[in-house]
Short mmCIF file of C-alpha atoms and ligand atoms in Angstrom, two decimals:
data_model
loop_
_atom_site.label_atom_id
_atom_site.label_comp_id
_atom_site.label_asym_id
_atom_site.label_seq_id
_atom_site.Cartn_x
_atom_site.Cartn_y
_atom_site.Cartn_z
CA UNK W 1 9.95 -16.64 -30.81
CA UNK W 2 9.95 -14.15 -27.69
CA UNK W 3 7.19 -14.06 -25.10
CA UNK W 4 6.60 -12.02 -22.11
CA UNK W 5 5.12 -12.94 -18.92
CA UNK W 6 3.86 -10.80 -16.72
CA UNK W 7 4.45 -11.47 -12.65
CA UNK W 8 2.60 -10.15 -9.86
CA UNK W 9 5.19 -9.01 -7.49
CA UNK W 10 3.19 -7.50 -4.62
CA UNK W 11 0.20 -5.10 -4.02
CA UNK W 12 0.24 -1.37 -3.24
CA UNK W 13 -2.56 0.47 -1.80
CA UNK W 14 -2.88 3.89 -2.80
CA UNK W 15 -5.29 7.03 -3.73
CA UNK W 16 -6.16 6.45 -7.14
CA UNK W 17 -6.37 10.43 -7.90
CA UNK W 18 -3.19 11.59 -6.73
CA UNK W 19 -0.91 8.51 -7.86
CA UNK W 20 -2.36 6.84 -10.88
CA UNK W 21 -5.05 9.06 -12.31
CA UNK W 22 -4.42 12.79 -11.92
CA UNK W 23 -7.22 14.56 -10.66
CA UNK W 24 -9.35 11.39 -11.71
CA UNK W 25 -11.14 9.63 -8.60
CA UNK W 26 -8.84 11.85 -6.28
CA UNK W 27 -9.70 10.24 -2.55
CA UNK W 28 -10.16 6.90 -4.01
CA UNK W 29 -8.37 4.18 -2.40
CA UNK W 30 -7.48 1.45 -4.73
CA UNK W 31 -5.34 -1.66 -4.33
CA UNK W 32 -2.64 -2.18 -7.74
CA UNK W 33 -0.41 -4.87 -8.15
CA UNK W 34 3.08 -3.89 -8.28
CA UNK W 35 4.30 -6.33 -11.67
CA UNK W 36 7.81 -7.70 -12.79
CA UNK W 37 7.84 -8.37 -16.30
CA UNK W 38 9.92 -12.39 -18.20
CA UNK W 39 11.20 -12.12 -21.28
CA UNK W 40 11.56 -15.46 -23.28
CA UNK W 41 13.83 -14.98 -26.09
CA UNK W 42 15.35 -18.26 -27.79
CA UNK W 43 18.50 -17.60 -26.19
CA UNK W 44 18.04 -16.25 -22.62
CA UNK W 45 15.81 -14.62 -19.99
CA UNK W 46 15.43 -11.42 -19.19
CA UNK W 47 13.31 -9.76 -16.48
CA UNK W 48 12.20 -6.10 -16.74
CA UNK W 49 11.94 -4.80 -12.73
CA UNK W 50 12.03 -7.02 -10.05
CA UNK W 51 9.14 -5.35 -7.97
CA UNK W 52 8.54 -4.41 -4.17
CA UNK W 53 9.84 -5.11 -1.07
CA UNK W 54 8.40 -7.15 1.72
CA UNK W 55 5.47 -5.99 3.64
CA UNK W 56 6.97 -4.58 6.32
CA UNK W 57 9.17 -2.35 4.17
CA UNK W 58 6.41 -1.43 2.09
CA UNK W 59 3.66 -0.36 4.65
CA UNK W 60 6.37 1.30 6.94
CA UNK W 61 8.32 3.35 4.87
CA UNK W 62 6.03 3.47 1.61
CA UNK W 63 2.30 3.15 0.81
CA UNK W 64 0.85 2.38 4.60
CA UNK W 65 -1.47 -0.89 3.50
CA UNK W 66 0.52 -2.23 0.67
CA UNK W 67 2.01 -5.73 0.76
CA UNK W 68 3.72 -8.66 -0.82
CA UNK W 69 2.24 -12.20 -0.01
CA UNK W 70 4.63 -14.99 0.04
CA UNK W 71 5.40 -16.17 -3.45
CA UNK W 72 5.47 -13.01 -5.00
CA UNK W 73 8.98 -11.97 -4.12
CA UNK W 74 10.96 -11.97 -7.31
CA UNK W 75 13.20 -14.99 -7.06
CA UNK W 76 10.07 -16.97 -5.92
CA UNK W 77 7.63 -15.47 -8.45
CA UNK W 78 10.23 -16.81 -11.02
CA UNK W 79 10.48 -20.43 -9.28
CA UNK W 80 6.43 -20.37 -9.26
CA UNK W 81 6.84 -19.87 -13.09
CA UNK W 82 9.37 -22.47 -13.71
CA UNK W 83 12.86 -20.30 -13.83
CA UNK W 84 15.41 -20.52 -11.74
CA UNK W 85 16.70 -17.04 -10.65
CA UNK W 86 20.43 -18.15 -11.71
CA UNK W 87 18.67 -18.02 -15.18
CA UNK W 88 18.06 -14.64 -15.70
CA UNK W 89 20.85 -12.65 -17.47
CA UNK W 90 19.89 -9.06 -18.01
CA UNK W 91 17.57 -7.40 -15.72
CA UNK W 92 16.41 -3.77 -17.02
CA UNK W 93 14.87 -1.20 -15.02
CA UNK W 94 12.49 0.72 -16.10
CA UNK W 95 13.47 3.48 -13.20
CA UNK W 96 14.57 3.23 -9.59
CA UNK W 97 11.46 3.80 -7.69
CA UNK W 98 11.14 1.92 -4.80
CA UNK W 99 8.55 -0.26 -6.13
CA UNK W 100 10.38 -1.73 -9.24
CA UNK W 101 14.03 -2.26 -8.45
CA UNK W 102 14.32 -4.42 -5.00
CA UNK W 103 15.72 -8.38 -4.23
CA UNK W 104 17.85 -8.08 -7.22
CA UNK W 105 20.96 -9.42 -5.23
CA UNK W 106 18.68 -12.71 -5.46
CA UNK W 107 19.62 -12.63 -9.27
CA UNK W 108 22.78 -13.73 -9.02
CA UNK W 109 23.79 -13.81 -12.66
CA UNK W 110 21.75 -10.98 -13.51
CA UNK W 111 23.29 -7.33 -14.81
CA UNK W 112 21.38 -4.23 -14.36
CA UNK W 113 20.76 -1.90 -17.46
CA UNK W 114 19.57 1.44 -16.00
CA UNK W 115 20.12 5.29 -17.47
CA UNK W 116 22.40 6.86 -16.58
CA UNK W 117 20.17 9.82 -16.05
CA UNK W 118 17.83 7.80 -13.69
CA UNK W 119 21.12 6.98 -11.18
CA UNK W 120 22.35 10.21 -11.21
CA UNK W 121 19.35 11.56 -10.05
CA UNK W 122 18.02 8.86 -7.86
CA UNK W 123 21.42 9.70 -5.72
CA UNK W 124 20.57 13.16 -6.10
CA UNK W 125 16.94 13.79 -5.84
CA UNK W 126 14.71 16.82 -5.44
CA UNK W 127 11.57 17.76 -3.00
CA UNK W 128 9.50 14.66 -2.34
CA UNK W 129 11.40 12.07 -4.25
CA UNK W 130 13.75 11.20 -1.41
CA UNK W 131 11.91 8.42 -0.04
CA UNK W 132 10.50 7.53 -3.67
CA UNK W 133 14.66 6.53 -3.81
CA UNK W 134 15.42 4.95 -0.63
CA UNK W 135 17.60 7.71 0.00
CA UNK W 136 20.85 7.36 2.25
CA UNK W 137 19.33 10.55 3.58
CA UNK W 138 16.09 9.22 5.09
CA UNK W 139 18.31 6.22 6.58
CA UNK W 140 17.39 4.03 3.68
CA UNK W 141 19.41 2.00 1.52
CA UNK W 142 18.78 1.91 -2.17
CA UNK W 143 18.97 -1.50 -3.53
CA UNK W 144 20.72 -0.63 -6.42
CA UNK W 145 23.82 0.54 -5.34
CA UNK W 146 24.84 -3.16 -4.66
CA UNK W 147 24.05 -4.28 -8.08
CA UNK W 148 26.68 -5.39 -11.62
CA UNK W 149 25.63 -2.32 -13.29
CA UNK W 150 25.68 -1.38 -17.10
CA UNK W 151 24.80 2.28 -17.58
CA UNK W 152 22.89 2.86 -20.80
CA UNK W 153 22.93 6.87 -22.07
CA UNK W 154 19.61 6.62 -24.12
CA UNK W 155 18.21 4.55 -26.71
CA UNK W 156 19.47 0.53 -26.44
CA UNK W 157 19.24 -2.77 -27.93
CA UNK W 158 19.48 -5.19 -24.74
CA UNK W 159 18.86 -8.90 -27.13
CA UNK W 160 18.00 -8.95 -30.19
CA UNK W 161 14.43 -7.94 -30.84
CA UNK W 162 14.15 -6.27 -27.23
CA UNK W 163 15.19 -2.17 -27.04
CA UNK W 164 15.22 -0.13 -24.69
CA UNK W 165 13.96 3.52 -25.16
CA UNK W 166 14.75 6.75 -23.07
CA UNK W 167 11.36 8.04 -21.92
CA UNK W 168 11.44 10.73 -19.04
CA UNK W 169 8.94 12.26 -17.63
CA UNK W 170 8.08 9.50 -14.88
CA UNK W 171 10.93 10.27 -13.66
CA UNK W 172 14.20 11.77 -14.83
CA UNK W 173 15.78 8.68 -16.31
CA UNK W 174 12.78 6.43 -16.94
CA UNK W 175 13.19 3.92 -20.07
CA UNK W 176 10.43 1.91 -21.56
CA UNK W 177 10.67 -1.70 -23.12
CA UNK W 178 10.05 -2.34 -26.97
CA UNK W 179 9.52 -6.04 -27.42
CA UNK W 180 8.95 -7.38 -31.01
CA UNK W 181 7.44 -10.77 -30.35
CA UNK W 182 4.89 -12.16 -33.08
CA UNK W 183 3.48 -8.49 -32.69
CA UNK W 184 5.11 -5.70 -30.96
CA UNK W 185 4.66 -5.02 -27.23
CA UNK W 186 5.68 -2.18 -24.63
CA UNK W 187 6.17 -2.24 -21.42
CA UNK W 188 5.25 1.04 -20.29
CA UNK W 189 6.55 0.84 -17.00
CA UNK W 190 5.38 3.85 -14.85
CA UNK W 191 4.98 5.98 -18.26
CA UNK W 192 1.64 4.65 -18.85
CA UNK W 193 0.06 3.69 -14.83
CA UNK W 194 -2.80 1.69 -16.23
CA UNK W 195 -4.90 1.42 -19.09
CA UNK W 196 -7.20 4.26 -17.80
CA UNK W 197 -4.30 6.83 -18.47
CA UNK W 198 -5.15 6.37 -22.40
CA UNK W 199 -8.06 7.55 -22.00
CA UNK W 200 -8.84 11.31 -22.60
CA UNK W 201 -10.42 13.64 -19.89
CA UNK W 202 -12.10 16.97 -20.00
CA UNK W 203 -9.22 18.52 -18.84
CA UNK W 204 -6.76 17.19 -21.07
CA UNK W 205 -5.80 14.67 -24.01
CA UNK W 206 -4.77 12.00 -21.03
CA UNK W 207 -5.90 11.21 -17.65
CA UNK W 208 -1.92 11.58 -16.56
CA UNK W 209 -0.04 9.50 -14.06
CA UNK W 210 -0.91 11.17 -10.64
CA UNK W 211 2.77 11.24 -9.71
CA UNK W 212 5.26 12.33 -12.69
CA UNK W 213 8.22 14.89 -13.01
CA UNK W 214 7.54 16.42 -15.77
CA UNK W 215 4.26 16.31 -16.85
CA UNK W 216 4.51 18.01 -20.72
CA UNK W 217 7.63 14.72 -21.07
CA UNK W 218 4.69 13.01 -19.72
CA UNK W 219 2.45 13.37 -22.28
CA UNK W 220 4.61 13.40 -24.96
CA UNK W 221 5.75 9.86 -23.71
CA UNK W 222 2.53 8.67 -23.60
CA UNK W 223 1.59 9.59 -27.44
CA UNK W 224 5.17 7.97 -27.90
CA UNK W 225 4.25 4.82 -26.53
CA UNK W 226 0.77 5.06 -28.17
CA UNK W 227 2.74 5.04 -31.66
CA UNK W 228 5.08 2.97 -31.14
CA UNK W 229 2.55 0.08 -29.58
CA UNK W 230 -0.29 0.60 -32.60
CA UNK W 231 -3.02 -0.40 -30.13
CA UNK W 232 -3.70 -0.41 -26.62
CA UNK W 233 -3.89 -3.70 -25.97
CA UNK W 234 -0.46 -4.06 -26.89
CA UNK W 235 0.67 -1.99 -24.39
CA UNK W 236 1.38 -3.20 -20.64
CA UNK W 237 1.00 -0.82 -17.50
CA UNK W 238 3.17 -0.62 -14.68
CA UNK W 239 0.17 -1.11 -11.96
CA UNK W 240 -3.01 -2.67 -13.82
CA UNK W 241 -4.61 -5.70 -12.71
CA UNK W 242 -5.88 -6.07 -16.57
CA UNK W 243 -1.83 -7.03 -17.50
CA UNK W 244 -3.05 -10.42 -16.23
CA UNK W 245 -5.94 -10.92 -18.16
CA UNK W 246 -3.06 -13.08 -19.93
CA UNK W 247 -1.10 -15.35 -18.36
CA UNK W 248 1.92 -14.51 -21.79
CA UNK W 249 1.85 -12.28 -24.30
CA UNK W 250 3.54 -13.73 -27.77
ZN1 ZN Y 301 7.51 5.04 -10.43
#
């Protein structure tokens, strides 16, 4: 049997209409959890995104306000929930946003399936994604760069029963989860911001992500996602506090 955990990694605070709800709430300041995703399979244990940095990082150079209280680090989230960070063998990430890819070098057995898409472009970004990237550029250092990498080019199987699936839009390279536990779950990652991006608007079919590249490869990602999850509920957000209504999903 697999079963997924969901781990609160930190806490961003951000306007609700320009980063998770386009042109929904715009001016709203909301506080989201920022969430690292363990994956039980018989044989090993896989996390998808290890989450934000420390407080300092993320309310300096980020989202002024955000923070990560202690605990929720990645290798101490995982202690809190009974795994050892040596444990973890695969770590796959969803994209390379600040938010979702730090403290992996705390994973010491861990490698780090990412598209190749996302890499190329997170060390060559456009307009306003520099700092989204901890760009060299902005005197940042990306975390990545010092991670065991395996490139994927598209579609993957990571274990058996858990697939990756190329989904840009988010971003250039962004990949979401398929995990077939006793029903099928996806981790949406930042293609699907929280459960109010489902829901239609007058403007559109979806309330889209607020931030996105592409937003037609947004939309089309989200009716992907839609399909390939059967129901809402079996889909899990990037950033909504509802993903911890349950403490596993199975
Ligand atoms: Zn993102």
């Amino acid at each position: 049997m697999i079963t997924i955990n969901p781990l609160r990694v930190g806490t961003i605070y951000c306007d609700k209409g320009k980063t998770i709800t386009q042109g929904v709430d715009n001016g709203k300041m909301i506080y989201v959890p920022s969430v690292s995703w363990l994956i039980k399979t018989p044989t090993e244990k896989i996390l998808v995104d290890t989450g934000m940095p420390d407080t300092h990082t993320s309310h300096s150079f980020h989202y002024h306000g955000s923070y990560q209280l202690p605990g929720e680090r990645i290798d101490q989230a995982l202690k809190i929930n009974g795994i050892k960070p040596e444990e973890i063998t695969k770590v796959i990430l969803t994209h390379l946003h600040w938010d979702h890819c730090q403290n992996g070098h705390l994973l010491p057995n861990a490698i780090f399936y990412i598209q190749k898409k996302e890499i190329e472009f997170a060390r060559n970004p456009s307009g306003t994604y520099f700092r989204s990237y901890d760009h060299p550029a902005l005197g940042l250092t990306p975390a990545f760069e010092q991670y065991p990498i395996k490139e994927l080019d598209g579609d993957a199987e990571i274990a058996p029963g858990v697939s990756v699936i190329l989904t840009p839009g988010h971003s250039p390279g962004h990949q979401i989860v398929v995990v077939h536990c006793s029903q099928t779950y996806v981790i949406a990652g930042d293609a699907v911001l929280c459960y109010d991006n489902l829901l239609p608007s007058m403007q559109q079919d979806y309330v889209l992500p607020g931030r996105h590249k592409d937003s037609a490869e947004t939309q089309k990602v989200i009716e992907k996602i839609i399909a390939l999850a059967g129901a809402t509920h079996r889909i899990l957000p990037g950033h909504d506090e509802k993903v911890f209504r349950k403490k596993e999903y199975f």
